[in-house]
Short mmCIF file of C-alpha atoms in Angstrom, two decimals:
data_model
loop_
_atom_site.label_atom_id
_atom_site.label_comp_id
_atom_site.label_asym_id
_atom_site.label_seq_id
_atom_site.Cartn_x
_atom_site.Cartn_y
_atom_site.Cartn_z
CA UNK A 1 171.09 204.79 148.46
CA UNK A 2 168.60 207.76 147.44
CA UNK A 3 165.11 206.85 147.09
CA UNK A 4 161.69 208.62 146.12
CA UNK A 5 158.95 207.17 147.73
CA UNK A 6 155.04 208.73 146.59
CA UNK A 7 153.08 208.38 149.85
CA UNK A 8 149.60 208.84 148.58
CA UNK A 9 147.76 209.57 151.89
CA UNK A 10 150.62 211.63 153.49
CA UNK A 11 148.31 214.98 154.46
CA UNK A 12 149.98 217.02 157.02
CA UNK A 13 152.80 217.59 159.23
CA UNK A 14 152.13 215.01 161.51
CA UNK A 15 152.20 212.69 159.19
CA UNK A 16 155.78 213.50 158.10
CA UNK A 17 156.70 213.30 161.35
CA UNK A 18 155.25 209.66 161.84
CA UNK A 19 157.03 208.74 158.35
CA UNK A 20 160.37 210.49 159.24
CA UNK A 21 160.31 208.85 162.81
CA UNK A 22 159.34 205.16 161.01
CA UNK A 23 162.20 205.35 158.57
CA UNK A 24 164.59 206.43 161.42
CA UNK A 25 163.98 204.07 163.62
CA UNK A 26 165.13 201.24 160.93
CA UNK A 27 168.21 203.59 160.48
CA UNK A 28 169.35 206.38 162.53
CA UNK A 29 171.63 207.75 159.89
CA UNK A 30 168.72 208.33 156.93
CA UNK A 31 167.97 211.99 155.82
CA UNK A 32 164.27 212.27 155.54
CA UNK A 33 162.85 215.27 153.63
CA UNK A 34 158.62 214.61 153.43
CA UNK A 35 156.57 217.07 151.27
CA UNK A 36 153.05 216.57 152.32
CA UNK A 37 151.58 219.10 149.29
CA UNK A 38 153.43 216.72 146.69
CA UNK A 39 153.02 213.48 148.89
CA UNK A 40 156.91 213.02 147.98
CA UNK A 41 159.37 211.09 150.58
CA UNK A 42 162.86 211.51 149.60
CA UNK A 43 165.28 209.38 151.92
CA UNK A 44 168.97 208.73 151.71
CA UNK A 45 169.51 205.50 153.70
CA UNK A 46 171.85 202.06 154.22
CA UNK A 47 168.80 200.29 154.04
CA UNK A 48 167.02 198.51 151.14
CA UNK A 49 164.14 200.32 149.11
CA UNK A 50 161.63 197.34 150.68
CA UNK A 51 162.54 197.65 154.28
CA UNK A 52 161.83 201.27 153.78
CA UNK A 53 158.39 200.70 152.06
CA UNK A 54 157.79 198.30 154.85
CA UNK A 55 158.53 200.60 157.64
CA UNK A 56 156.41 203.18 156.07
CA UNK A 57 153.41 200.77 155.44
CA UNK A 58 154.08 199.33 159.21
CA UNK A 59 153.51 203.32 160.60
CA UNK A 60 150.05 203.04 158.34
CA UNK A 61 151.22 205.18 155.24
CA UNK A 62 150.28 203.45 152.02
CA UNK A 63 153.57 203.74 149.21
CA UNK A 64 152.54 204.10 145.62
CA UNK A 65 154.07 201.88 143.18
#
């Protein structure tokens, strides 16, 4: 599954490393790319779109509706 996520308070490179590392660690196999100019999270993972938003929120990110 493909998903866009908007991560509105995503601001630098440490924070994409915190997101990439949260999403990864619910599945190993996801391809993270995080833009922190556009605050845009596209992930190809196994897992569902709400485990995602969950792991994200759970690392302190807040995901846009």
């Amino acid at each position: 599954m493909t998903l866009q996520l908007k991560v509105s308070n995503m601001a630098c490179s440490a924070c994409v490393t915190t997101i990439t590392n949260a999403i990864t660690v619910i599945d190993p196999t996801a391809k993270v790319e995080a833009d922190s100019k556009t605050k845009l999270v596209n992930i190809e993972t196994q897992q569902s779109e709400a485990a995602v938003k969950e792991a994200i929120s759970l690392a302190g990110y807040t995901v846009a509706q």
